[in-house]
């Protein structure tokens, strides 16, 4: 009995240390909502870059999708900036709400700042590279670069929270690599990576870590 009690105590200590070292306030529902927002942004971007109907599918989009005027570039950039800002706000609002609901700590301490730094450095590098390519008229690999650097950002900061975010990063990297070797359907891959994968992993996150809380 003593050995079992010691083992149970050690297991409890390990679990407490693991929980205390994780950023647990990330909400799975915020990941789902970010995916839905990315889907809406994909629809809007497709309309801007050359498809005038309601986009029943993305199948033949690449034949029409061209950022061939400064106005299209500006509108596409504004959509991207607005999407990023809304997604960031969504994540923090849901994180604060979850931390209050479950009595978790939500403070901008050194660990959270390091997590944000590890996330935003690859993301900023990819964003600036994508912007430079678009400004120079090189659109072919832009969606791939976005997916790859976003995947790297998720993997880079995943050790601060639950491991499932690392697998979301791996999925983004895989989709980005496939997109690199595909001559068309760039927006389709962007939609799969930023919309579909977020919805799938967000639901999995809720079922694994939030359903019983």
Coordinates of N, CA, C and O in Angstrom, one line a residue, residues 60-66:
X60 N -11.8 25.9 -60.1 CA -11.1 26.5 -61.2 C -10.6 27.9 -60.9 O -10.4 28.7 -61.8
X61 N -10.4 28.2 -59.6 CA -10.1 29.5 -59.2 C -8.8 30.0 -59.7 O -8.6 31.2 -60.1
X62 N -7.8 29.2 -59.9 CA -6.4 29.6 -60.2 C -6.4 30.2 -61.6 O -5.6 31.1 -61.9
X63 N -7.3 29.9 -62.5 CA -7.4 30.5 -63.8 C -7.7 31.9 -63.8 O -7.4 32.7 -64.7
X64 N -8.4 32.3 -62.8 CA -8.9 33.7 -62.7 C -8.2 34.5 -61.6 O -8.3 35.7 -61.6
X65 N -7.6 33.9 -60.7 CA -7.0 34.5 -59.5 C -5.7 35.2 -59.8 O -4.7 34.6 -59.9
X66 N -5.8 36.6 -60.0 CA -4.6 37.3 -60.3 C -4.6 38.7 -59.6 O -5.6 39.4 -59.7

